[in-house]
Amino acid sequence: MKRIAVIVRATHPDRVSEALRAAVGLSLRGDRVHVVLAAAARAACDEEPHRARAARALATLRMLGHDVIDGDSSAEADAVRTADAIEVWT
Amino acid sequence: MSTRRLALVVTTAPERGDLARALALARAARAADIEVGMFIMDQAVAGLPAARAHTAALAALDCDLVACASSAHARGLGEADVGMLLGSQDDHAALVHAADRVVAFT
């Protein structure tokens, strides 16, 4: 089982939505996904009409037991340090 | 020696130039006898029609190339347009899961 870090630094809601869709997708083969949302990405999640879709992706990840946190560069560094694979979405 | 496998993920808009970088990296990896798989999604799929000659060359070198069907269809692109198999996030997951190294242009 791999540990995959998905760092979401994107600010455009469409990009954030795609990053979260990718994060959900990355969980499909049994790997552990750790999502870190930068402040701007979190704000983008709350923008309409993206709010429901983002909320669903975040809820799915949590329901499946994956970590989703709102984090700063320190949280990003922690996620990266323990990851086998990393995707940084900008 | 066991075969090494490189996964390349590209999601950025064509004007970023990341697709070209990933394709070049794929060619270099194949020259070093490293197996290569690529998954292209989101804004990056828009660059695939113009890159068909390059992706066809990589396919001829046994690279596994998959574009996200959702991303392609959202941009009015079909398999013939992108020049590779249209797949899903499961392909993304499988590629990353199986790889020894992942380089993500995201």
PDB file of C-alpha atoms in Angstrom:
ATOM      1  CA  MET A   1       0.000   0.000   0.000  1.00  0.00           C
ATOM      2  CA  LYS A   2       1.363   3.382  -0.992  1.00  0.00           C
ATOM      3  CA  ARG A   3       0.888   6.636   0.854  1.00  0.00           C
ATOM      4  CA  ILE A   4      -0.052   9.318  -1.673  1.00  0.00           C
ATOM      5  CA  ALA A   5       0.035  12.993  -0.761  1.00  0.00           C
ATOM      6  CA  VAL A   6      -2.240  15.313  -2.727  1.00  0.00           C
ATOM      7  CA  ILE A   7      -1.305  18.895  -1.966  1.00  0.00           C
ATOM      8  CA  VAL A   8      -3.938  21.297  -3.259  1.00  0.00           C
ATOM      9  CA  ARG A   9      -2.573  24.797  -3.741  1.00  0.00           C
ATOM     10  CA  ALA A  10      -4.814  25.641  -6.673  1.00  0.00           C
ATOM     11  CA  THR A  11      -6.991  28.718  -6.289  1.00  0.00           C
ATOM     12  CA  HIS A  12      -9.426  28.294  -9.149  1.00  0.00           C
ATOM     13  CA  PRO A  13     -12.479  26.290  -8.103  1.00  0.00           C
ATOM     14  CA  ASP A  14     -12.401  24.141 -11.235  1.00  0.00           C
ATOM     15  CA  ARG A  15      -8.811  23.117 -10.537  1.00  0.00           C
ATOM     16  CA  VAL A  16      -9.562  22.402  -6.905  1.00  0.00           C
ATOM     17  CA  SER A  17     -12.518  20.248  -7.979  1.00  0.00           C
ATOM     18  CA  GLU A  18     -10.284  18.296 -10.326  1.00  0.00           C
ATOM     19  CA  ALA A  19      -7.643  17.846  -7.642  1.00  0.00           C
ATOM     20  CA  LEU A  20     -10.244  16.410  -5.281  1.00  0.00           C
ATOM     21  CA  ARG A  21     -11.631  14.186  -8.032  1.00  0.00           C
ATOM     22  CA  ALA A  22      -8.118  12.916  -8.606  1.00  0.00           C
ATOM     23  CA  ALA A  23      -7.633  12.354  -4.888  1.00  0.00           C
ATOM     24  CA  VAL A  24     -10.767  10.218  -4.706  1.00  0.00           C
ATOM     25  CA  GLY A  25      -9.610   8.359  -7.796  1.00  0.00           C
ATOM     26  CA  LEU A  26      -6.197   7.672  -6.337  1.00  0.00           C
ATOM     27  CA  SER A  27      -7.848   5.773  -3.506  1.00  0.00           C
ATOM     28  CA  LEU A  28      -9.333   3.179  -5.853  1.00  0.00           C
ATOM     29  CA  ARG A  29      -6.403   0.766  -5.748  1.00  0.00           C
ATOM     30  CA  GLY A  30      -6.106   0.522  -1.995  1.00  0.00           C
ATOM     31  CA  ASP A  31      -3.517   3.207  -1.441  1.00  0.00           C
ATOM     32  CA  ARG A  32      -3.775   5.692   1.388  1.00  0.00           C
ATOM     33  CA  VAL A  33      -4.444   9.248   0.287  1.00  0.00           C
ATOM     34  CA  HIS A  34      -3.520  12.277   2.365  1.00  0.00           C
ATOM     35  CA  VAL A  35      -4.980  15.552   1.143  1.00  0.00           C
ATOM     36  CA  VAL A  36      -3.683  18.909   2.340  1.00  0.00           C
ATOM     37  CA  LEU A  37      -5.791  21.903   1.331  1.00  0.00           C
ATOM     38  CA  ALA A  38      -4.099  25.272   1.295  1.00  0.00           C
ATOM     39  CA  ALA A  39      -6.180  28.181   2.531  1.00  0.00           C
ATOM     40  CA  ALA A  40      -6.962  29.464  -0.952  1.00  0.00           C
ATOM     41  CA  ALA A  41      -7.981  25.982  -2.086  1.00  0.00           C
ATOM     42  CA  ARG A  42     -10.287  25.642   0.913  1.00  0.00           C
ATOM     43  CA  ALA A  43     -11.845  28.987   0.046  1.00  0.00           C
ATOM     44  CA  ALA A  44     -12.364  27.794  -3.523  1.00  0.00           C
ATOM     45  CA  CYS A  45     -14.195  24.726  -2.194  1.00  0.00           C
ATOM     46  CA  ASP A  46     -16.745  27.030  -0.626  1.00  0.00           C
ATOM     47  CA  GLU A  47     -17.487  28.950  -3.801  1.00  0.00           C
ATOM     48  CA  GLU A  48     -20.715  28.294  -5.621  1.00  0.00           C
ATOM     49  CA  PRO A  49     -21.492  26.333  -7.726  1.00  0.00           C
ATOM     50  CA  HIS A  50     -18.565  24.162  -6.651  1.00  0.00           C
ATOM     51  CA  ARG A  51     -19.433  23.830  -2.988  1.00  0.00           C
ATOM     52  CA  ALA A  52     -21.582  20.677  -3.188  1.00  0.00           C
ATOM     53  CA  ARG A  53     -19.192  18.829  -5.469  1.00  0.00           C
ATOM     54  CA  ALA A  54     -16.183  19.663  -3.307  1.00  0.00           C
ATOM     55  CA  ALA A  55     -18.058  18.711  -0.151  1.00  0.00           C
ATOM     56  CA  ARG A  56     -19.000  15.371  -1.679  1.00  0.00           C
ATOM     57  CA  ALA A  57     -15.406  14.592  -2.655  1.00  0.00           C
ATOM     58  CA  LEU A  58     -14.109  15.546   0.787  1.00  0.00           C
ATOM     59  CA  ALA A  59     -16.814  13.504   2.489  1.00  0.00           C
ATOM     60  CA  THR A  60     -16.040  10.501   0.290  1.00  0.00           C
ATOM     61  CA  LEU A  61     -12.369  10.663   1.137  1.00  0.00           C
ATOM     62  CA  ARG A  62     -13.066  10.883   4.855  1.00  0.00           C
ATOM     63  CA  MET A  63     -15.682   8.119   4.701  1.00  0.00           C
ATOM     64  CA  LEU A  64     -13.097   5.863   3.071  1.00  0.00           C
ATOM     65  CA  GLY A  65     -10.680   6.615   5.886  1.00  0.00           C
ATOM     66  CA  HIS A  66      -8.344   8.987   4.123  1.00  0.00           C
ATOM     67  CA  ASP A  67      -6.923  12.110   5.685  1.00  0.00           C
ATOM     68  CA  VAL A  68      -8.085  15.524   4.588  1.00  0.00           C
ATOM     69  CA  ILE A  69      -6.689  18.531   6.384  1.00  0.00           C
ATOM     70  CA  ASP A  70      -6.574  22.255   5.966  1.00  0.00           C
ATOM     71  CA  GLY A  71      -2.905  23.016   6.195  1.00  0.00           C
ATOM     72  CA  ASP A  72      -0.053  25.382   5.733  1.00  0.00           C
ATOM     73  CA  SER A  73       3.448  24.727   4.464  1.00  0.00           C
ATOM     74  CA  SER A  74       4.272  22.810   7.619  1.00  0.00           C
ATOM     75  CA  ALA A  75       1.385  20.413   7.052  1.00  0.00           C
ATOM     76  CA  GLU A  76       2.416  20.070   3.431  1.00  0.00           C
ATOM     77  CA  ALA A  77       5.968  19.232   4.471  1.00  0.00           C
ATOM     78  CA  ASP A  78       4.721  16.602   6.893  1.00  0.00           C
ATOM     79  CA  ALA A  79       2.585  14.999   4.202  1.00  0.00           C
ATOM     80  CA  VAL A  80       5.389  15.043   1.665  1.00  0.00           C
ATOM     81  CA  ARG A  81       7.915  13.630   4.110  1.00  0.00           C
ATOM     82  CA  THR A  82       5.949  10.411   4.587  1.00  0.00           C
ATOM     83  CA  ALA A  83       4.621  10.018   1.048  1.00  0.00           C
ATOM     84  CA  ASP A  84       5.560   7.444  -1.555  1.00  0.00           C
ATOM     85  CA  ALA A  85       4.003   9.576  -4.303  1.00  0.00           C
ATOM     86  CA  ILE A  86       3.074  13.239  -4.405  1.00  0.00           C
ATOM     87  CA  GLU A  87       0.791  15.341  -6.562  1.00  0.00           C
ATOM     88  CA  VAL A  88       0.880  19.087  -5.982  1.00  0.00           C
ATOM     89  CA  TRP A  89      -2.036  20.734  -7.702  1.00  0.00           C
ATOM     90  CA  THR A  90      -1.465  24.390  -8.563  1.00  0.00           C
TER      91      THR A  90
ATOM     92  CA  MET B   1      17.332  -6.864 -12.191  1.00  0.00           C
ATOM     93  CA  SER B   2      13.627  -6.118 -11.792  1.00  0.00           C
ATOM     94  CA  THR B   3      12.006  -3.722 -14.231  1.00  0.00           C
ATOM     95  CA  ARG B   4      11.603  -0.174 -13.034  1.00  0.00           C
ATOM     96  CA  ARG B   5       8.381   1.659 -13.748  1.00  0.00           C
ATOM     97  CA  LEU B   6       7.836   5.402 -14.043  1.00  0.00           C
ATOM     98  CA  ALA B   7       4.414   7.017 -13.809  1.00  0.00           C
ATOM     99  CA  LEU B   8       3.849  10.438 -15.360  1.00  0.00           C
ATOM    100  CA  VAL B   9       0.727  12.422 -14.517  1.00  0.00           C
ATOM    101  CA  VAL B  10      -0.038  15.604 -16.438  1.00  0.00           C
ATOM    102  CA  THR B  11      -2.959  17.891 -15.644  1.00  0.00           C
ATOM    103  CA  THR B  12      -1.825  21.416 -16.438  1.00  0.00           C
ATOM    104  CA  ALA B  13      -2.863  23.651 -19.306  1.00  0.00           C
ATOM    105  CA  PRO B  14      -0.894  23.259 -22.563  1.00  0.00           C
ATOM    106  CA  GLU B  15       0.626  26.720 -22.320  1.00  0.00           C
ATOM    107  CA  ARG B  16       2.508  25.598 -19.207  1.00  0.00           C
ATOM    108  CA  GLY B  17       4.606  23.313 -21.394  1.00  0.00           C
ATOM    109  CA  ASP B  18       4.379  20.410 -18.954  1.00  0.00           C
ATOM    110  CA  LEU B  19       3.007  17.928 -21.482  1.00  0.00           C
ATOM    111  CA  ALA B  20       6.055  18.458 -23.678  1.00  0.00           C
ATOM    112  CA  ARG B  21       8.294  17.988 -20.647  1.00  0.00           C
ATOM    113  CA  ALA B  22       6.516  14.804 -19.666  1.00  0.00           C
ATOM    114  CA  LEU B  23       6.772  13.422 -23.190  1.00  0.00           C
ATOM    115  CA  ALA B  24      10.500  14.167 -23.246  1.00  0.00           C
ATOM    116  CA  LEU B  25      10.920  12.516 -19.872  1.00  0.00           C
ATOM    117  CA  ALA B  26       9.028   9.491 -21.136  1.00  0.00           C
ATOM    118  CA  ARG B  27      11.325   9.180 -24.152  1.00  0.00           C
ATOM    119  CA  ALA B  28      14.403   9.419 -21.929  1.00  0.00           C
ATOM    120  CA  ALA B  29      13.002   6.803 -19.568  1.00  0.00           C
ATOM    121  CA  ARG B  30      12.296   4.395 -22.388  1.00  0.00           C
ATOM    122  CA  ALA B  31      15.822   4.893 -23.691  1.00  0.00           C
ATOM    123  CA  ALA B  32      16.989   3.780 -20.246  1.00  0.00           C
ATOM    124  CA  ASP B  33      14.753   0.709 -20.453  1.00  0.00           C
ATOM    125  CA  ILE B  34      12.349   2.005 -17.823  1.00  0.00           C
ATOM    126  CA  GLU B  35       8.690   1.158 -18.295  1.00  0.00           C
ATOM    127  CA  VAL B  36       6.518   4.228 -18.626  1.00  0.00           C
ATOM    128  CA  GLY B  37       2.860   4.928 -18.043  1.00  0.00           C
ATOM    129  CA  MET B  38       1.183   8.304 -18.494  1.00  0.00           C
ATOM    130  CA  PHE B  39      -2.174   9.595 -17.334  1.00  0.00           C
ATOM    131  CA  ILE B  40      -3.407  12.894 -18.726  1.00  0.00           C
ATOM    132  CA  MET B  41      -6.411  14.709 -17.284  1.00  0.00           C
ATOM    133  CA  ASP B  42      -8.058  18.081 -16.730  1.00  0.00           C
ATOM    134  CA  GLN B  43      -6.588  20.981 -18.715  1.00  0.00           C
ATOM    135  CA  ALA B  44      -3.753  18.862 -20.138  1.00  0.00           C
ATOM    136  CA  VAL B  45      -6.034  16.855 -22.416  1.00  0.00           C
ATOM    137  CA  ALA B  46      -6.515  19.990 -24.523  1.00  0.00           C
ATOM    138  CA  GLY B  47      -2.891  19.650 -25.600  1.00  0.00           C
ATOM    139  CA  LEU B  48      -3.203  16.072 -26.794  1.00  0.00           C
ATOM    140  CA  PRO B  49      -4.565  16.658 -30.303  1.00  0.00           C
ATOM    141  CA  ALA B  50      -1.497  18.703 -31.201  1.00  0.00           C
ATOM    142  CA  ALA B  51       0.798  16.132 -29.625  1.00  0.00           C
ATOM    143  CA  ARG B  52      -0.524  13.060 -31.412  1.00  0.00           C
ATOM    144  CA  ALA B  53       2.665  12.413 -33.375  1.00  0.00           C
ATOM    145  CA  HIS B  54       4.690  12.462 -30.161  1.00  0.00           C
ATOM    146  CA  THR B  55       2.276  10.285 -28.218  1.00  0.00           C
ATOM    147  CA  ALA B  56       2.065   7.834 -31.113  1.00  0.00           C
ATOM    148  CA  ALA B  57       5.854   7.553 -31.037  1.00  0.00           C
ATOM    149  CA  LEU B  58       5.727   6.796 -27.323  1.00  0.00           C
ATOM    150  CA  ALA B  59       3.012   4.214 -27.832  1.00  0.00           C
ATOM    151  CA  ALA B  60       5.282   2.560 -30.372  1.00  0.00           C
ATOM    152  CA  LEU B  61       7.881   2.380 -27.599  1.00  0.00           C
ATOM    153  CA  ASP B  62       5.390   0.474 -25.424  1.00  0.00           C
ATOM    154  CA  CYS B  63       4.411   3.375 -23.175  1.00  0.00           C
ATOM    155  CA  ASP B  64       0.979   3.028 -21.624  1.00  0.00           C
ATOM    156  CA  LEU B  65      -0.897   6.227 -22.397  1.00  0.00           C
ATOM    157  CA  VAL B  66      -4.332   6.983 -21.015  1.00  0.00           C
ATOM    158  CA  ALA B  67      -6.350  10.194 -21.050  1.00  0.00           C
ATOM    159  CA  CYS B  68      -9.212  10.838 -18.666  1.00  0.00           C
ATOM    160  CA  ALA B  69     -12.497  10.318 -20.514  1.00  0.00           C
ATOM    161  CA  SER B  70     -14.349  12.804 -18.293  1.00  0.00           C
ATOM    162  CA  SER B  71     -11.778  15.495 -19.000  1.00  0.00           C
ATOM    163  CA  ALA B  72     -11.750  14.750 -22.719  1.00  0.00           C
ATOM    164  CA  HIS B  73     -15.522  14.636 -23.115  1.00  0.00           C
ATOM    165  CA  ALA B  74     -15.897  17.864 -21.155  1.00  0.00           C
ATOM    166  CA  ARG B  75     -13.783  19.474 -23.876  1.00  0.00           C
ATOM    167  CA  GLY B  76     -15.575  17.803 -26.770  1.00  0.00           C
ATOM    168  CA  LEU B  77     -12.699  15.430 -27.458  1.00  0.00           C
ATOM    169  CA  GLY B  78     -12.941  11.767 -28.328  1.00  0.00           C
ATOM    170  CA  GLU B  79     -10.405   8.995 -28.540  1.00  0.00           C
ATOM    171  CA  ALA B  80      -9.496   9.861 -32.109  1.00  0.00           C
ATOM    172  CA  ASP B  81      -8.854  13.462 -31.093  1.00  0.00           C
ATOM    173  CA  VAL B  82      -6.548  12.686 -28.195  1.00  0.00           C
ATOM    174  CA  GLY B  83      -4.828   9.809 -29.928  1.00  0.00           C
ATOM    175  CA  MET B  84      -4.902   7.441 -26.999  1.00  0.00           C
ATOM    176  CA  LEU B  85      -7.174   5.311 -24.898  1.00  0.00           C
ATOM    177  CA  LEU B  86      -9.781   7.152 -22.858  1.00  0.00           C
ATOM    178  CA  GLY B  87      -9.907   5.848 -19.330  1.00  0.00           C
ATOM    179  CA  SER B  88     -10.897   6.774 -15.825  1.00  0.00           C
ATOM    180  CA  GLN B  89      -9.513   7.735 -12.456  1.00  0.00           C
ATOM    181  CA  ASP B  90      -9.055   4.019 -11.844  1.00  0.00           C
ATOM    182  CA  ASP B  91      -6.381   4.101 -14.539  1.00  0.00           C
ATOM    183  CA  HIS B  92      -4.786   7.017 -12.685  1.00  0.00           C
ATOM    184  CA  ALA B  93      -4.834   5.011  -9.478  1.00  0.00           C
ATOM    185  CA  ALA B  94      -3.490   1.870 -11.127  1.00  0.00           C
ATOM    186  CA  LEU B  95      -0.640   3.787 -12.734  1.00  0.00           C
ATOM    187  CA  VAL B  96       0.462   5.431  -9.494  1.00  0.00           C
ATOM    188  CA  HIS B  97      -0.012   2.237  -7.493  1.00  0.00           C
ATOM    189  CA  ALA B  98       2.231   0.210  -9.792  1.00  0.00           C
ATOM    190  CA  ALA B  99       4.983   2.776 -10.234  1.00  0.00           C
ATOM    191  CA  ASP B 100       8.376   2.836  -8.616  1.00  0.00           C
ATOM    192  CA  ARG B 101       8.548   6.597  -9.197  1.00  0.00           C
ATOM    193  CA  VAL B 102       5.863   9.165  -9.927  1.00  0.00           C
ATOM    194  CA  VAL B 103       6.451  12.527 -11.576  1.00  0.00           C
ATOM    195  CA  ALA B 104       3.330  14.641 -11.475  1.00  0.00           C
ATOM    196  CA  PHE B 105       2.948  17.781 -13.529  1.00  0.00           C
ATOM    197  CA  THR B 106      -0.089  18.982 -11.658  1.00  0.00           C
TER     198      THR B 106
END
